[in-house]
Tab-separated table of C-alpha atoms in Angstrom:
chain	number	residue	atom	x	y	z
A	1	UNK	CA	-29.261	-22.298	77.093
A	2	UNK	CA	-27.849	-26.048	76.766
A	3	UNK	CA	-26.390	-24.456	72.940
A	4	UNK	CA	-24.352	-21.763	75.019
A	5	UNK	CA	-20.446	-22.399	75.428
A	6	UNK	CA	-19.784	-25.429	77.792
A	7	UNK	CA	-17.236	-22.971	79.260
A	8	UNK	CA	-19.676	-19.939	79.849
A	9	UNK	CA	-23.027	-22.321	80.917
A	10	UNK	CA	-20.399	-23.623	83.807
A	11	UNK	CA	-18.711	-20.393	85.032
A	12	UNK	CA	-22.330	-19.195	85.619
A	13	UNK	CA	-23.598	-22.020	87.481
A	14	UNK	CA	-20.355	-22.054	89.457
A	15	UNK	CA	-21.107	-18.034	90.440
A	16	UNK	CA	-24.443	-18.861	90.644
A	17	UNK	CA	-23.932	-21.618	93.252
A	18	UNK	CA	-21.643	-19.554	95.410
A	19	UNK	CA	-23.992	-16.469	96.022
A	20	UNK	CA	-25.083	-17.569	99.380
A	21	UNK	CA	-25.571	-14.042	100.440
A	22	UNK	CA	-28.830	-13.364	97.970
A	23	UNK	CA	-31.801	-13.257	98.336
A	24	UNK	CA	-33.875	-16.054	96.415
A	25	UNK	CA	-35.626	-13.940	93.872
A	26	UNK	CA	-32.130	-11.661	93.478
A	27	UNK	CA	-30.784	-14.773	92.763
A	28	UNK	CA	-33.235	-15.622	90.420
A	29	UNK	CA	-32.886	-12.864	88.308
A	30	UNK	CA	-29.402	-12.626	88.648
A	31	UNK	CA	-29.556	-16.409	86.803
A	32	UNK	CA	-32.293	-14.511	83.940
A	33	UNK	CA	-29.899	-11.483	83.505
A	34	UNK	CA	-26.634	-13.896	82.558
A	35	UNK	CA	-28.739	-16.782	80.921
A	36	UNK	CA	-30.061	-13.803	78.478
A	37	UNK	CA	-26.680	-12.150	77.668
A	38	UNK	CA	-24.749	-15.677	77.185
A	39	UNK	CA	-27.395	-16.380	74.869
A	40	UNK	CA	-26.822	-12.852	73.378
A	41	UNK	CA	-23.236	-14.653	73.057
A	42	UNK	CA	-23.571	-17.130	71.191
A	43	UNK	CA	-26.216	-15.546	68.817
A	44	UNK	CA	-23.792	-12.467	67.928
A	45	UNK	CA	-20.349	-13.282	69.211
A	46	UNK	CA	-20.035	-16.647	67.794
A	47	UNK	CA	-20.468	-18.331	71.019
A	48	UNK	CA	-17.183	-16.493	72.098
A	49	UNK	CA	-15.538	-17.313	75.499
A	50	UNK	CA	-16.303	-14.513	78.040
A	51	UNK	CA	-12.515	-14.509	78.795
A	52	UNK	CA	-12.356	-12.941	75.617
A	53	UNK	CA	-14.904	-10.565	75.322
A	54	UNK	CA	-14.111	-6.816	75.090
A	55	UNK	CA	-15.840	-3.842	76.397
A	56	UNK	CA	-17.067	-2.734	72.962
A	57	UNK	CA	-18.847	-6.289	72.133
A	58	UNK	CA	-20.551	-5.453	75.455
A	59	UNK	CA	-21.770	-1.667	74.377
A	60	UNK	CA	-23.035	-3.879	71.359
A	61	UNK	CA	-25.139	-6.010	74.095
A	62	UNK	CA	-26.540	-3.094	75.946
A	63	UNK	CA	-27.589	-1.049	72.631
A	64	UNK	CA	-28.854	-4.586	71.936
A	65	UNK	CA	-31.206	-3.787	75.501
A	66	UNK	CA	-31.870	-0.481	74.398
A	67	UNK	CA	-33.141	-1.463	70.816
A	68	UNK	CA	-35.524	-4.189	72.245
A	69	UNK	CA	-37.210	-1.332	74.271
A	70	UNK	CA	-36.617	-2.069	77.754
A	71	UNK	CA	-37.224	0.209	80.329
A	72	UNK	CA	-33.469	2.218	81.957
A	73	UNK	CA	-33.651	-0.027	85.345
A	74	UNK	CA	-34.107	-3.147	83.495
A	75	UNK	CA	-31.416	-2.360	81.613
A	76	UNK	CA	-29.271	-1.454	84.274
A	77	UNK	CA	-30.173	-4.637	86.674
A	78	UNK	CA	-28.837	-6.760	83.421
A	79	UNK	CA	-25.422	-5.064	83.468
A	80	UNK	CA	-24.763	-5.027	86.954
A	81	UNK	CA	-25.620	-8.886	86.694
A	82	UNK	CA	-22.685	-9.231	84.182
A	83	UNK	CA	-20.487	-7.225	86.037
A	84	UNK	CA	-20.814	-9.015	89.567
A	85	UNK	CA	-19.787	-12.219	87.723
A	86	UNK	CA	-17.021	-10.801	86.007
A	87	UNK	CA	-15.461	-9.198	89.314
A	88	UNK	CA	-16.087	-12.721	90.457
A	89	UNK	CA	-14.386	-14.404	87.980
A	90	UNK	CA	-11.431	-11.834	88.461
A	91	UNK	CA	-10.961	-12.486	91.946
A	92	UNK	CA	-11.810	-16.617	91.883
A	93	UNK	CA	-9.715	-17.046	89.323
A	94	UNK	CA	-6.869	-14.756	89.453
A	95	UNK	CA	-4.381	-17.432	89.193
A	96	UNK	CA	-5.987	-19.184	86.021
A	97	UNK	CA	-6.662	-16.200	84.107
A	98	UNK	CA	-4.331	-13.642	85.261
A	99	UNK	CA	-4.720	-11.328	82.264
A	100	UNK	CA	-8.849	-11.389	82.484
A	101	UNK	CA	-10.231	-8.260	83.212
A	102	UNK	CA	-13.712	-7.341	83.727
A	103	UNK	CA	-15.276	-6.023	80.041
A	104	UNK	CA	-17.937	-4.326	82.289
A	105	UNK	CA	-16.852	-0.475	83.315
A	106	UNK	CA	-18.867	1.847	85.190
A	107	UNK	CA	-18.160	4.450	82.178
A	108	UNK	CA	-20.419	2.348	79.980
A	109	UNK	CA	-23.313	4.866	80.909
A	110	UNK	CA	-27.087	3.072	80.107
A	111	UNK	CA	-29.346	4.927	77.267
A	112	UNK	CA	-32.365	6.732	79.304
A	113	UNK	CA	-35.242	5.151	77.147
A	114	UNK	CA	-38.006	6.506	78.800
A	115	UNK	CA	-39.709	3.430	78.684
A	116	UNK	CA	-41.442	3.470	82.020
A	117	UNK	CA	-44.978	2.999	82.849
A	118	UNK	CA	-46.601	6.018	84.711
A	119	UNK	CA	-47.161	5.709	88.384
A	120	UNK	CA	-51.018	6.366	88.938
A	121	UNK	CA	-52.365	5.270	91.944
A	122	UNK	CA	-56.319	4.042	92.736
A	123	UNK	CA	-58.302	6.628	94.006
A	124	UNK	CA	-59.992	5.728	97.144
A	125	UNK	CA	-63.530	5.808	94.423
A	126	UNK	CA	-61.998	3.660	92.131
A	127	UNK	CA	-60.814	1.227	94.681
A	128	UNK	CA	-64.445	0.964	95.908
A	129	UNK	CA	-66.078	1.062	92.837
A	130	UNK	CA	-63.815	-2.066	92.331
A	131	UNK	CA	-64.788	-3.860	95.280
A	132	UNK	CA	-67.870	-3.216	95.216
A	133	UNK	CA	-67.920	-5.069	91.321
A	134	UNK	CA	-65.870	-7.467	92.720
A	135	UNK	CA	-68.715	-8.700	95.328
A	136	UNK	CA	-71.488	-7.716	92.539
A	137	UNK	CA	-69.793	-10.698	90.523
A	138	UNK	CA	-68.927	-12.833	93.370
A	139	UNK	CA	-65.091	-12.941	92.618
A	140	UNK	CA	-64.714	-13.788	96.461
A	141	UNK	CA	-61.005	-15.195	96.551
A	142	UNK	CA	-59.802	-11.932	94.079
A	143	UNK	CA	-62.212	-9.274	96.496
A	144	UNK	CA	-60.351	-10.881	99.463
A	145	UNK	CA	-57.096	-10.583	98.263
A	146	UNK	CA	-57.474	-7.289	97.028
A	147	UNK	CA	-58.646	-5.792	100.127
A	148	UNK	CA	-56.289	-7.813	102.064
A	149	UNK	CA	-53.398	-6.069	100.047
A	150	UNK	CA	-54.690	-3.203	99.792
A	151	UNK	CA	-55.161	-2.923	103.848
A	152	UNK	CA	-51.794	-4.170	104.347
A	153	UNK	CA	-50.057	-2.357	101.676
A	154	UNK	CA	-48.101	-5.871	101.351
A	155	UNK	CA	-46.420	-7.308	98.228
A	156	UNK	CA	-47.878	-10.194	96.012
A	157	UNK	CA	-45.123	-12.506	97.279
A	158	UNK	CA	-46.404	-11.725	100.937
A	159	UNK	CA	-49.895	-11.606	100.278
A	160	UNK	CA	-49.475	-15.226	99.074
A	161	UNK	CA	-48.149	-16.733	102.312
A	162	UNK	CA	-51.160	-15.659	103.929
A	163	UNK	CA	-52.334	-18.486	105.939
A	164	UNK	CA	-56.757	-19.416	106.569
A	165	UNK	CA	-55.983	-19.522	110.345
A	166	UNK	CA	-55.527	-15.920	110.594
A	167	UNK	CA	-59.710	-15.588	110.475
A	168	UNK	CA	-59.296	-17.160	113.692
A	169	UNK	CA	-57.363	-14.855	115.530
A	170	UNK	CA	-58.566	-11.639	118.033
A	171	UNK	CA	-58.574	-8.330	116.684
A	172	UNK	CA	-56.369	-5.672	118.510
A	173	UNK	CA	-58.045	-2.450	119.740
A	174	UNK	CA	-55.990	0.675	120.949
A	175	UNK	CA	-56.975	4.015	121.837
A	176	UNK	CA	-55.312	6.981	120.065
A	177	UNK	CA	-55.841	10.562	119.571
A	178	UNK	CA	-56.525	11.891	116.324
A	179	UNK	CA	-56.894	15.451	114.813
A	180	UNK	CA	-60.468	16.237	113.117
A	181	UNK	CA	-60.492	18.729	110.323
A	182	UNK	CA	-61.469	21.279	112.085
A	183	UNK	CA	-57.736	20.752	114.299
A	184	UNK	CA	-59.595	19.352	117.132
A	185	UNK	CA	-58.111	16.325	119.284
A	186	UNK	CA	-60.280	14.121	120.191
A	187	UNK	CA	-59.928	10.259	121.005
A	188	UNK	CA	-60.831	6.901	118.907
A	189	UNK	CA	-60.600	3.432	118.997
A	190	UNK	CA	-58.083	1.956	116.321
A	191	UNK	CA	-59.406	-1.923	115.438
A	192	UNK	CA	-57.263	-3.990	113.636
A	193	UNK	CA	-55.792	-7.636	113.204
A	194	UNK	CA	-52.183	-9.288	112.651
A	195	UNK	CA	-51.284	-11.706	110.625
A	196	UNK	CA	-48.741	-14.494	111.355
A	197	UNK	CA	-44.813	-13.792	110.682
A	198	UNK	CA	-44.754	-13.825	107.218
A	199	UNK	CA	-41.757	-13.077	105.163
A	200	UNK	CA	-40.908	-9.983	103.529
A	201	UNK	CA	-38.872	-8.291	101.445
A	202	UNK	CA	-35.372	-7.546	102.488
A	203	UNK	CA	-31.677	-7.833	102.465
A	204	UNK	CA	-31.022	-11.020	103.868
A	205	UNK	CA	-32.177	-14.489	102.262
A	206	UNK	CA	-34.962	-15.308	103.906
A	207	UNK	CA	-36.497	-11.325	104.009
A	208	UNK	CA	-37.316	-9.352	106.341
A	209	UNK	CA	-39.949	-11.686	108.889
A	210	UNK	CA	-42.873	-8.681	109.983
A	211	UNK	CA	-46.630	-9.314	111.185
A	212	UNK	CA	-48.951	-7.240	108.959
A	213	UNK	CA	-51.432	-5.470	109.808
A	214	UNK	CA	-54.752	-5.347	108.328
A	215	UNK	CA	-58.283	-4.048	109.172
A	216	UNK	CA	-62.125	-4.937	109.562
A	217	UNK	CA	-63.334	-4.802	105.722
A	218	UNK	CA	-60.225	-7.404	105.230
A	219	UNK	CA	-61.065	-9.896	107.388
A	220	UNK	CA	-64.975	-9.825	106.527
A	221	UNK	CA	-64.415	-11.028	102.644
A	222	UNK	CA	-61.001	-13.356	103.938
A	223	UNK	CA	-64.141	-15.065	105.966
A	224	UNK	CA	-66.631	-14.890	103.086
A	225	UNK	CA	-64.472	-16.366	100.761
A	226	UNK	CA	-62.730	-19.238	103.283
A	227	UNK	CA	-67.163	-20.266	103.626
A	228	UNK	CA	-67.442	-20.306	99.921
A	229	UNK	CA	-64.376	-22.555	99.043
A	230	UNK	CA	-65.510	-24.781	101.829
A	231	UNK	CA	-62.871	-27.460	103.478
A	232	UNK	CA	-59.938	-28.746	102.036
A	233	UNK	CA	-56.383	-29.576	103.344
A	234	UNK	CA	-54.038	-26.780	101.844
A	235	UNK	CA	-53.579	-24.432	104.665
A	236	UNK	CA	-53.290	-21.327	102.426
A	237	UNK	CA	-55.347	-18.501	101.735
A	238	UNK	CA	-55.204	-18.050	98.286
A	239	UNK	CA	-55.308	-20.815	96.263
A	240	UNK	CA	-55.946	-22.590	93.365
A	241	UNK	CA	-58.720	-25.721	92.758
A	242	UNK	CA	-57.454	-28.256	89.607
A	243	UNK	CA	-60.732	-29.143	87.985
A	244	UNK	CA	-59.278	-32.853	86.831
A	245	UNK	CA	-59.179	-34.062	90.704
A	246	UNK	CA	-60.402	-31.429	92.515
A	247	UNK	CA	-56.708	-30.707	94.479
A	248	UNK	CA	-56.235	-27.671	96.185
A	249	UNK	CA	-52.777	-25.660	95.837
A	250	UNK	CA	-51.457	-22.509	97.221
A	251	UNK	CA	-51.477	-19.826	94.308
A	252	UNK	CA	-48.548	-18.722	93.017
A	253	UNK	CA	-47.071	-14.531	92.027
A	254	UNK	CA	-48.061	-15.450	88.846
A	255	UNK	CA	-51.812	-15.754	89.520
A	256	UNK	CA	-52.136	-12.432	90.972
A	257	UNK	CA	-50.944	-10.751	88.127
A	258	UNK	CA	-53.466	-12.377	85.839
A	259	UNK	CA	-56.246	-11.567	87.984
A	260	UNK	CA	-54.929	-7.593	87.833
A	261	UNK	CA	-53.850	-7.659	84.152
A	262	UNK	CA	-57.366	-9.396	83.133
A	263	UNK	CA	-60.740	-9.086	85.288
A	264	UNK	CA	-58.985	-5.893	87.656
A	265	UNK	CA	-57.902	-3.959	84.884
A	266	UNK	CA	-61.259	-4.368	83.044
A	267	UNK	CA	-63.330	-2.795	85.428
A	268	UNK	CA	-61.204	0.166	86.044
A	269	UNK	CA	-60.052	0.564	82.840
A	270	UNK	CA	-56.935	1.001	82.887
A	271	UNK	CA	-53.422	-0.726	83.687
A	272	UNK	CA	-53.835	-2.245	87.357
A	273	UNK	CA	-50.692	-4.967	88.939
A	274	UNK	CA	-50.210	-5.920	92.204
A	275	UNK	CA	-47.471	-3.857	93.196
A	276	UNK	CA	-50.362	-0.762	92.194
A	277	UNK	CA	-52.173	-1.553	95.528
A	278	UNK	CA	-49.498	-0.617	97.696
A	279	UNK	CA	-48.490	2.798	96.057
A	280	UNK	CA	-52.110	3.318	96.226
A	281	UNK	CA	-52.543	2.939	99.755
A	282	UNK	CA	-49.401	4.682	100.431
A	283	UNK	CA	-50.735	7.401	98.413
A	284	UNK	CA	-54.162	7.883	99.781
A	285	UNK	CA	-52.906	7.467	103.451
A	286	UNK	CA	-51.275	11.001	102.902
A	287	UNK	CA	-53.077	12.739	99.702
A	288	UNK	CA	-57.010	11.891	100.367
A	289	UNK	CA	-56.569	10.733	104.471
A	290	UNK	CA	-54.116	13.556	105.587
A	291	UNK	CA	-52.152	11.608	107.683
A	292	UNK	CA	-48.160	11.629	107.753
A	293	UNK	CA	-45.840	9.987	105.092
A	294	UNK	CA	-44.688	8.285	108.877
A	295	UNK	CA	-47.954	6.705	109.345
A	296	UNK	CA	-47.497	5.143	105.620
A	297	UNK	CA	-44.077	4.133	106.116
A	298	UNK	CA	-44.237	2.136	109.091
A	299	UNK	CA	-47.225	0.003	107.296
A	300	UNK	CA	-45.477	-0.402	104.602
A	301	UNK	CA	-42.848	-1.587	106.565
A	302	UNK	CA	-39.844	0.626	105.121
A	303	UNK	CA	-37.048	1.381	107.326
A	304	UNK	CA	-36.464	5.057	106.207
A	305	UNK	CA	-39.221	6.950	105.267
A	306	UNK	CA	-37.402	8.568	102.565
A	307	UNK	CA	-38.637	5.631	100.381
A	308	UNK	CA	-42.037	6.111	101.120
A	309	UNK	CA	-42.311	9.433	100.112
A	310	UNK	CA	-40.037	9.169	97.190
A	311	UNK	CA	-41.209	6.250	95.649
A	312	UNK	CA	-44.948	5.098	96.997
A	313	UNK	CA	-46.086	8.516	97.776
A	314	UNK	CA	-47.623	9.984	93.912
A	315	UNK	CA	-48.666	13.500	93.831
A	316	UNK	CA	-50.840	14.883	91.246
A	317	UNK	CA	-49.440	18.468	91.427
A	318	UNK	CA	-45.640	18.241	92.906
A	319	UNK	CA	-44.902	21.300	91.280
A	320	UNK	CA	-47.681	23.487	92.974
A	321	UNK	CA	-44.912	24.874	95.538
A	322	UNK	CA	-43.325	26.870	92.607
A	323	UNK	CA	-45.933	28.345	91.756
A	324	UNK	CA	-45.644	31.802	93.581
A	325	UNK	CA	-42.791	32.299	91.130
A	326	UNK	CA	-44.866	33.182	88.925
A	327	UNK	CA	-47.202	35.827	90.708
């Protein structure tokens, strides 16, 4: 980055600085997405000023994208980076550089590579067959952290801020009335615990603040692992222990991932990440529970329950209302 145009390296850290309205990991990636294509710059434009860089040089960059295999959204996030900084360079700096307009156009349509991963959630079997190899190694911290998430339905960066008072705290019972099925009402007793305010995703920079909700079988293993780590000062959850001094830290994104792309994905033998626990719950709420997309939204914590179905919601057979077409 420190070999990119002077010029470029401080126009970016100018827009960068004066994007109060994003959130910190939009912001964050919104940094990645121009530090890659100013880098792109100077490798195949001769380190060319971006006030002179035309809308063909930038087809070159997103072919560029295309050729390195990333997925269509990727893609797409990386141009609309470039283009928010060049409408803010046009209207900043209207004055100064009058005749700069932005090389990004919304005509500059991005190649559908079809490099996407296939959405397939965890069955409720294979999430216990995963617990249940989870306690028969003793992998307390990961079995509490996946149950945790996957009873919440909450995001690594959530499950993260999790805090070790919440084994302290009262669970919350409430009677409701539930359909058998057989279509029978009947009454039961829903049992389940909040968490502190913990910040979520959303528009605004700090997120979206929500208490999550999580049930029994979570808050057994976050107690069995809190008595296996034993005491030590870091209020967290999750954590990680240095072996040099002993010092305890709160984990970071990062370590959830390696837990899911090494030891989770092992035992069910196939391609697991975080984000795969809530889709899964979401899923099996509605496919394998029969309850409402509704009761899956407001978990999740989605404002419209459009998303939910659209997006965390994965149906084997979607297409199975066609199918008298055919009779």
């Amino acid at each position: 980055w420190n070999e990119v145009l002077e010029f470029n390296r401080n126009m970016v850290q100018e827009y960068l600085d004066n994007q109060a309205e994003l959130a910190v990991k939009t912001k964050i990636g919104y940094e990645s997405g121009l530090k890659i294509f100013f880098y792109w710059v100077k490798e195949h434009l001769n380190n060319k000023n971006l006030l002179d860089i035309k809308k063909k040089e930038f087809i070159r960059y997103l072919n560029w994208l295309t050729n390195r295999g990333l997925s269509d959204s990727a893609i797409k996030f990386k141009k609309s980076c470039v283009s928010a900084f060049c409408n803010y360079v046009m209207m900043m700096y209207e004055d100064e550089y009058p005749t700069f307009r932005s090389f990004v156009t919304s005509e500059m349509k991005v190649v559908k590579t079809g490099y996407v991963h296939e959405k397939v959630p965890l069955t409720p079997d294979e999430y216990v067959m995963l617990c249940e190899e989870l306690e028969r190694r003793e992998e307390w911290q990961k079995l509490a952290y996946l149950v945790f998430s996957y009873s919440t339905g909450c995001r690594r960066a959530e499950a993260r801020q999790l805090l070790k008072e919440v084994v302290d705290y009262e669970p919350k019972e409430k009677k409701i009335k539930v359909v058998d099925e057989d279509g029978v009402e009947h009454e039961a007793v829903s049992k389940s615990y909040q968490t502190h305010t913990i910040r979520c995703k959303g528009s605004s920079i700090v997120g979206k603040p929500r208490k999550l909700k999580f049930g029994e079988d979570a808050m057994q293993w976050l107690k069995k692992w809190l008595e296996e780590r034993g005491e030590d000062d870091c209020p967290y959850m999750f954590v990680i222990k240095k072996k040099k001094d002993g010092s305890v830290r709160q984990v970071g994104e990062d370590t959830f991932n390696g837990w899911c792309n090494k030891l989770f994905a092992s035992i069910v033998g196939r391609r697991v990440h975080p984000h795969l626990f809530r889709e899964s719950r979401a899923t099996n709420i509605v496919v394998y529970e029969k309850k409402s997309a509704e009761v899956a939204q407001k978990l999740l914590g989605h404002n419209d329950v459009s998303t939910t179905k659209n997006h965390y919601i994965i149906k084997e057979n979607e297409d199975d209302e066609s199918d008298e077409a055919f009779i």
